[in-house]
Amino acid sequence: LSNQNYEFEELTLAQKDIPPDAALVVVAAPEKNFFPEEVASLKRFLNKGGSLLVFLEPYQDAGLKEFLREYGIVMSSDIVVDKMSRVMGGDFLLPMIVTYGNHEITRNFRLLSFFSLARSVELDKEVKKKGLTLTNLALTSQESWAETDRDALNQGKARLDGEDRQGPLSLAVIVEVNPNEAKGEEGKEKDKTTGEGKLAVFGDADFASNKFVSLAGNSELMINTMNYLVGRKDLITI
């Protein structure tokens, strides 16, 4: 990414707000909960047309669950198990993605991608908020399921039962905001939506880590997402 003229800077939201010239803010697998004002800062940035990329590992939502729910994204306490990955010489906890959503990031994308120890990231089908365009980006196979019994998983006894959700499951989503339709909370000027914000959320950070990023189509999926979020659509690869 640095070779593509991206410049990166660490940001401590507790000390200062997001710089207005930031093309993208990345929240990478946080382990501690954000303070309410930090969440409010992310919301202001997004509503003013900023782009936000979030990676959340299983069981660690960093206090962002309700914030994401406002934009139609549902984070559940689960880990995705995929039997199809075993066929490829992988592991049950290494979901293999062969199905992608209809979006500029993934349109005509034919490469496999692999996630590791991932959680489901789903769109709220009941969302009524205007001005939101919601798209699933990466979907698991029908053989997968969202395992909710953490103890059974740790003991190697995970199996699909009535408490679990069967695949296909979404592991990545994008929400785009239309300021002409979106409205902030009545009476709260700071919640007004004035820009075309973009919010991409992945239920895993490992797929973009040094260990997995060169595996199959992982790097292409990651770079496509980055380029779309910052407006470099001409650099999206097929």
mmCIF file of C-alpha atoms in Angstrom:
data_model
loop_
_atom_site.group_PDB
_atom_site.id
_atom_site.type_symbol
_atom_site.label_atom_id
_atom_site.label_comp_id
_atom_site.label_asym_id
_atom_site.label_seq_id
_atom_site.Cartn_x
_atom_site.Cartn_y
_atom_site.Cartn_z
ATOM 1 C CA LEU A 1 0.000 0.000 0.000
ATOM 2 C CA SER A 2 2.859 2.363 0.722
ATOM 3 C CA ASN A 3 4.146 1.643 -2.785
ATOM 4 C CA GLN A 4 0.785 2.901 -4.085
ATOM 5 C CA ASN A 5 1.389 6.291 -2.451
ATOM 6 C CA TYR A 6 -0.599 5.688 0.714
ATOM 7 C CA GLU A 7 0.731 7.393 3.816
ATOM 8 C CA PHE A 8 -0.149 6.050 7.269
ATOM 9 C CA GLU A 9 -0.265 7.721 10.654
ATOM 10 C CA GLU A 10 -1.304 6.375 14.043
ATOM 11 C CA LEU A 11 -4.240 8.182 15.594
ATOM 12 C CA THR A 12 -5.244 8.325 19.260
ATOM 13 C CA LEU A 13 -8.870 9.429 19.253
ATOM 14 C CA ALA A 14 -8.813 10.144 22.966
ATOM 15 C CA GLN A 15 -6.320 12.945 22.323
ATOM 16 C CA LYS A 16 -7.543 14.521 19.100
ATOM 17 C CA ASP A 17 -10.292 14.304 16.508
ATOM 18 C CA ILE A 18 -9.841 12.700 13.107
ATOM 19 C CA PRO A 19 -7.927 15.048 10.764
ATOM 20 C CA PRO A 20 -10.220 16.483 8.077
ATOM 21 C CA ASP A 21 -7.780 15.456 5.321
ATOM 22 C CA ALA A 22 -7.805 11.771 6.309
ATOM 23 C CA ALA A 23 -8.822 9.671 3.300
ATOM 24 C CA LEU A 24 -9.517 6.613 5.445
ATOM 25 C CA VAL A 25 -9.530 5.554 9.081
ATOM 26 C CA VAL A 26 -8.659 1.929 9.856
ATOM 27 C CA VAL A 27 -9.745 0.293 13.110
ATOM 28 C CA ALA A 28 -7.643 -2.879 13.215
ATOM 29 C CA ALA A 29 -8.697 -5.614 15.648
ATOM 30 C CA PRO A 30 -9.103 -3.481 18.793
ATOM 31 C CA GLU A 31 -8.905 -5.338 22.115
ATOM 32 C CA LYS A 32 -10.102 -2.578 24.468
ATOM 33 C CA ASN A 33 -13.431 -0.771 24.354
ATOM 34 C CA PHE A 34 -13.562 2.661 22.766
ATOM 35 C CA PHE A 35 -14.641 5.566 24.950
ATOM 36 C CA PRO A 36 -18.048 7.049 24.031
ATOM 37 C CA GLU A 37 -16.416 10.221 22.680
ATOM 38 C CA GLU A 38 -14.110 8.141 20.478
ATOM 39 C CA VAL A 39 -17.136 6.355 19.001
ATOM 40 C CA ALA A 40 -18.814 9.744 18.507
ATOM 41 C CA SER A 41 -15.711 10.925 16.638
ATOM 42 C CA LEU A 42 -15.915 7.961 14.256
ATOM 43 C CA LYS A 43 -19.609 8.649 13.707
ATOM 44 C CA ARG A 44 -19.024 12.331 12.908
ATOM 45 C CA PHE A 45 -16.250 11.418 10.485
ATOM 46 C CA LEU A 46 -18.463 8.889 8.702
ATOM 47 C CA ASN A 47 -21.497 11.179 8.540
ATOM 48 C CA LYS A 48 -19.386 13.963 7.030
ATOM 49 C CA GLY A 49 -18.358 11.701 4.153
ATOM 50 C CA GLY A 50 -15.352 9.916 5.638
ATOM 51 C CA SER A 51 -14.407 6.304 4.930
ATOM 52 C CA LEU A 52 -13.998 3.812 7.756
ATOM 53 C CA LEU A 53 -12.523 0.296 7.594
ATOM 54 C CA VAL A 54 -13.075 -1.949 10.624
ATOM 55 C CA PHE A 55 -11.614 -5.381 11.411
ATOM 56 C CA LEU A 56 -13.209 -7.131 14.408
ATOM 57 C CA GLU A 57 -11.953 -10.451 15.742
ATOM 58 C CA PRO A 58 -14.361 -12.954 17.371
ATOM 59 C CA TYR A 59 -15.591 -11.988 20.856
ATOM 60 C CA GLN A 60 -13.948 -8.537 20.598
ATOM 61 C CA ASP A 61 -16.268 -5.803 19.372
ATOM 62 C CA ALA A 62 -14.481 -2.982 21.260
ATOM 63 C CA GLY A 63 -17.804 -1.472 22.260
ATOM 64 C CA LEU A 64 -18.641 -0.769 18.608
ATOM 65 C CA LYS A 65 -21.577 -3.170 18.369
ATOM 66 C CA GLU A 66 -24.294 -0.550 18.862
ATOM 67 C CA PHE A 67 -22.508 1.978 16.655
ATOM 68 C CA LEU A 68 -22.389 -0.542 13.812
ATOM 69 C CA ARG A 69 -26.021 -1.514 14.407
ATOM 70 C CA GLU A 70 -27.016 2.091 13.674
ATOM 71 C CA TYR A 71 -25.711 1.533 10.159
ATOM 72 C CA GLY A 72 -27.451 -1.818 9.711
ATOM 73 C CA ILE A 73 -24.527 -4.098 10.619
ATOM 74 C CA VAL A 74 -25.098 -6.999 13.026
ATOM 75 C CA MET A 75 -22.164 -8.467 14.950
ATOM 76 C CA SER A 76 -22.858 -11.804 16.669
ATOM 77 C CA SER A 77 -20.811 -13.674 19.248
ATOM 78 C CA ASP A 78 -19.700 -16.603 17.098
ATOM 79 C CA ILE A 79 -16.891 -18.197 15.100
ATOM 80 C CA VAL A 80 -17.420 -19.476 11.570
ATOM 81 C CA VAL A 81 -16.769 -23.181 10.987
ATOM 82 C CA ASP A 82 -16.402 -24.321 7.368
ATOM 83 C CA LYS A 83 -16.083 -27.982 6.432
ATOM 84 C CA MET A 84 -15.304 -27.126 2.811
ATOM 85 C CA SER A 85 -11.936 -25.681 3.780
ATOM 86 C CA ARG A 86 -10.829 -29.066 5.071
ATOM 87 C CA VAL A 87 -11.271 -30.441 1.578
ATOM 88 C CA MET A 88 -8.703 -27.911 0.375
ATOM 89 C CA GLY A 89 -6.170 -29.146 2.932
ATOM 90 C CA GLY A 90 -7.030 -26.325 5.275
ATOM 91 C CA ASP A 91 -8.750 -26.216 8.602
ATOM 92 C CA PHE A 92 -12.388 -26.047 9.772
ATOM 93 C CA LEU A 93 -11.653 -22.586 11.185
ATOM 94 C CA LEU A 94 -10.185 -21.292 7.909
ATOM 95 C CA PRO A 95 -13.321 -20.336 5.955
ATOM 96 C CA MET A 96 -12.847 -20.358 2.207
ATOM 97 C CA ILE A 97 -14.597 -17.642 0.208
ATOM 98 C CA VAL A 98 -15.678 -18.359 -3.357
ATOM 99 C CA THR A 99 -18.850 -16.234 -3.461
ATOM 100 C CA TYR A 100 -18.744 -12.452 -3.478
ATOM 101 C CA GLY A 101 -21.372 -9.736 -3.432
ATOM 102 C CA ASN A 102 -22.410 -7.567 -6.355
ATOM 103 C CA HIS A 103 -20.296 -4.514 -5.657
ATOM 104 C CA GLU A 104 -17.510 -2.584 -7.384
ATOM 105 C CA ILE A 105 -15.007 -4.046 -4.901
ATOM 106 C CA THR A 106 -15.833 -7.649 -5.773
ATOM 107 C CA ARG A 107 -17.578 -7.576 -9.154
ATOM 108 C CA ASN A 108 -16.064 -10.241 -11.452
ATOM 109 C CA PHE A 109 -13.704 -11.260 -8.632
ATOM 110 C CA ARG A 110 -12.821 -14.904 -9.348
ATOM 111 C CA LEU A 111 -10.066 -15.568 -6.802
ATOM 112 C CA LEU A 112 -10.428 -17.611 -3.636
ATOM 113 C CA SER A 113 -9.824 -15.838 -0.350
ATOM 114 C CA PHE A 114 -9.271 -17.303 3.097
ATOM 115 C CA PHE A 115 -10.182 -15.954 6.498
ATOM 116 C CA SER A 116 -8.866 -17.342 9.798
ATOM 117 C CA LEU A 117 -10.804 -17.538 13.064
ATOM 118 C CA ALA A 118 -13.497 -15.274 11.655
ATOM 119 C CA ARG A 119 -16.832 -14.095 12.980
ATOM 120 C CA SER A 120 -19.982 -13.448 10.981
ATOM 121 C CA VAL A 121 -20.762 -9.882 9.922
ATOM 122 C CA GLU A 122 -24.321 -9.624 8.707
ATOM 123 C CA LEU A 123 -26.711 -6.975 7.454
ATOM 124 C CA ASP A 124 -29.829 -6.163 9.443
ATOM 125 C CA LYS A 125 -32.668 -7.145 7.125
ATOM 126 C CA GLU A 126 -35.072 -5.105 9.230
ATOM 127 C CA VAL A 127 -33.115 -1.866 9.005
ATOM 128 C CA LYS A 128 -35.427 1.032 8.229
ATOM 129 C CA LYS A 129 -32.955 3.909 8.244
ATOM 130 C CA LYS A 130 -33.028 5.842 5.011
ATOM 131 C CA GLY A 131 -29.940 6.722 3.069
ATOM 132 C CA LEU A 132 -28.091 3.434 3.591
ATOM 133 C CA THR A 133 -26.969 1.083 0.830
ATOM 134 C CA LEU A 134 -25.905 -2.231 2.377
ATOM 135 C CA THR A 135 -23.964 -4.937 0.527
ATOM 136 C CA ASN A 136 -22.459 -8.281 1.530
ATOM 137 C CA LEU A 137 -18.929 -8.576 0.146
ATOM 138 C CA ALA A 138 -17.769 -12.098 1.049
ATOM 139 C CA LEU A 139 -19.914 -15.182 1.666
ATOM 140 C CA THR A 140 -19.003 -18.639 2.974
ATOM 141 C CA SER A 141 -20.236 -21.967 1.598
ATOM 142 C CA GLN A 142 -23.485 -23.715 2.501
ATOM 143 C CA GLU A 143 -21.430 -26.227 4.474
ATOM 144 C CA SER A 144 -20.375 -23.567 6.962
ATOM 145 C CA TRP A 145 -22.089 -22.454 10.127
ATOM 146 C CA ALA A 146 -21.767 -19.827 12.854
ATOM 147 C CA GLU A 147 -20.750 -21.690 16.026
ATOM 148 C CA THR A 148 -22.066 -20.003 19.171
ATOM 149 C CA ASP A 149 -20.898 -22.559 21.757
ATOM 150 C CA ARG A 150 -17.431 -21.334 22.644
ATOM 151 C CA ASP A 151 -16.746 -24.158 25.127
ATOM 152 C CA ALA A 152 -17.607 -26.852 22.585
ATOM 153 C CA LEU A 153 -15.335 -25.166 20.085
ATOM 154 C CA ASN A 154 -12.433 -25.059 22.544
ATOM 155 C CA GLN A 155 -12.944 -28.760 23.278
ATOM 156 C CA GLY A 156 -13.018 -29.690 19.605
ATOM 157 C CA LYS A 157 -16.659 -30.787 19.831
ATOM 158 C CA ALA A 158 -18.312 -28.108 17.720
ATOM 159 C CA ARG A 159 -21.242 -29.272 15.618
ATOM 160 C CA LEU A 160 -24.152 -27.650 13.869
ATOM 161 C CA ASP A 161 -27.173 -27.562 16.160
ATOM 162 C CA GLY A 162 -30.300 -25.523 16.744
ATOM 163 C CA GLU A 163 -28.399 -22.658 18.347
ATOM 164 C CA ASP A 164 -26.180 -22.120 15.296
ATOM 165 C CA ARG A 165 -26.844 -20.450 11.944
ATOM 166 C CA GLN A 166 -26.072 -22.400 8.796
ATOM 167 C CA GLY A 167 -24.265 -20.851 5.842
ATOM 168 C CA PRO A 168 -23.859 -19.109 3.561
ATOM 169 C CA LEU A 169 -22.635 -16.516 6.059
ATOM 170 C CA SER A 170 -21.314 -13.053 5.408
ATOM 171 C CA LEU A 171 -17.779 -12.281 6.634
ATOM 172 C CA ALA A 172 -17.512 -8.768 5.207
ATOM 173 C CA VAL A 173 -19.961 -5.991 4.411
ATOM 174 C CA ILE A 174 -19.975 -2.414 3.184
ATOM 175 C CA VAL A 175 -22.469 0.321 3.990
ATOM 176 C CA GLU A 176 -22.653 3.512 1.945
ATOM 177 C CA VAL A 177 -24.448 6.639 3.103
ATOM 178 C CA ASN A 178 -26.515 8.903 0.868
ATOM 179 C CA PRO A 179 -26.717 12.350 2.502
ATOM 180 C CA ASN A 180 -29.756 13.289 0.410
ATOM 181 C CA GLU A 181 -31.810 10.568 2.088
ATOM 182 C CA ALA A 182 -30.139 10.105 5.454
ATOM 183 C CA LYS A 183 -31.225 12.129 8.449
ATOM 184 C CA GLY A 184 -29.578 12.592 11.828
ATOM 185 C CA GLU A 185 -31.458 12.371 15.085
ATOM 186 C CA GLU A 186 -34.014 15.134 15.360
ATOM 187 C CA GLY A 187 -32.646 18.161 17.124
ATOM 188 C CA LYS A 188 -29.038 16.999 16.995
ATOM 189 C CA GLU A 189 -27.123 19.043 14.469
ATOM 190 C CA LYS A 190 -23.924 17.046 15.035
ATOM 191 C CA ASP A 191 -25.650 13.858 13.858
ATOM 192 C CA LYS A 192 -26.597 15.319 10.487
ATOM 193 C CA THR A 193 -25.313 13.416 7.484
ATOM 194 C CA THR A 194 -23.622 15.777 5.067
ATOM 195 C CA GLY A 195 -21.333 13.505 3.056
ATOM 196 C CA GLU A 196 -21.203 10.187 1.236
ATOM 197 C CA GLY A 197 -19.612 8.120 3.988
ATOM 198 C CA LYS A 198 -18.429 4.551 3.473
ATOM 199 C CA LEU A 199 -18.119 1.890 6.172
ATOM 200 C CA ALA A 200 -16.555 -1.518 5.478
ATOM 201 C CA VAL A 201 -16.458 -4.147 8.226
ATOM 202 C CA PHE A 202 -14.622 -7.490 8.192
ATOM 203 C CA GLY A 203 -15.156 -10.196 10.785
ATOM 204 C CA ASP A 204 -11.462 -11.040 10.785
ATOM 205 C CA ALA A 205 -8.116 -9.245 10.766
ATOM 206 C CA ASP A 206 -5.869 -12.260 10.128
ATOM 207 C CA PHE A 207 -6.698 -12.472 6.427
ATOM 208 C CA ALA A 208 -4.947 -9.115 5.942
ATOM 209 C CA SER A 209 -2.014 -9.950 8.225
ATOM 210 C CA ASN A 210 1.479 -10.835 7.010
ATOM 211 C CA LYS A 211 0.723 -14.523 7.561
ATOM 212 C CA PHE A 212 -2.271 -14.723 5.231
ATOM 213 C CA VAL A 213 -2.281 -11.656 2.976
ATOM 214 C CA SER A 214 -0.329 -13.369 0.187
ATOM 215 C CA LEU A 215 -2.642 -16.419 0.257
ATOM 216 C CA ALA A 216 -4.803 -16.812 -2.879
ATOM 217 C CA GLY A 217 -6.767 -13.594 -3.492
ATOM 218 C CA ASN A 218 -6.473 -12.081 -0.018
ATOM 219 C CA SER A 219 -4.223 -9.187 -1.014
ATOM 220 C CA GLU A 220 -6.359 -8.329 -4.061
ATOM 221 C CA LEU A 221 -9.507 -8.266 -1.923
ATOM 222 C CA MET A 222 -7.806 -6.063 0.660
ATOM 223 C CA ILE A 223 -6.336 -3.632 -1.868
ATOM 224 C CA ASN A 224 -9.627 -3.429 -3.803
ATOM 225 C CA THR A 225 -11.420 -2.511 -0.592
ATOM 226 C CA MET A 226 -8.859 0.149 0.295
ATOM 227 C CA ASN A 227 -8.889 1.675 -3.181
ATOM 228 C CA TYR A 228 -12.681 1.843 -3.260
ATOM 229 C CA LEU A 229 -12.929 3.423 0.170
ATOM 230 C CA VAL A 230 -10.471 6.197 -0.707
ATOM 231 C CA GLY A 231 -12.009 6.801 -4.131
ATOM 232 C CA ARG A 232 -9.360 5.171 -6.313
ATOM 233 C CA LYS A 233 -11.866 3.102 -8.244
ATOM 234 C CA ASP A 234 -9.657 3.039 -11.345
ATOM 235 C CA LEU A 235 -7.123 0.899 -9.413
ATOM 236 C CA ILE A 236 -9.568 -1.880 -8.548
ATOM 237 C CA THR A 237 -8.341 -5.132 -10.076
ATOM 238 C CA ILE A 238 -10.380 -7.998 -11.526
#
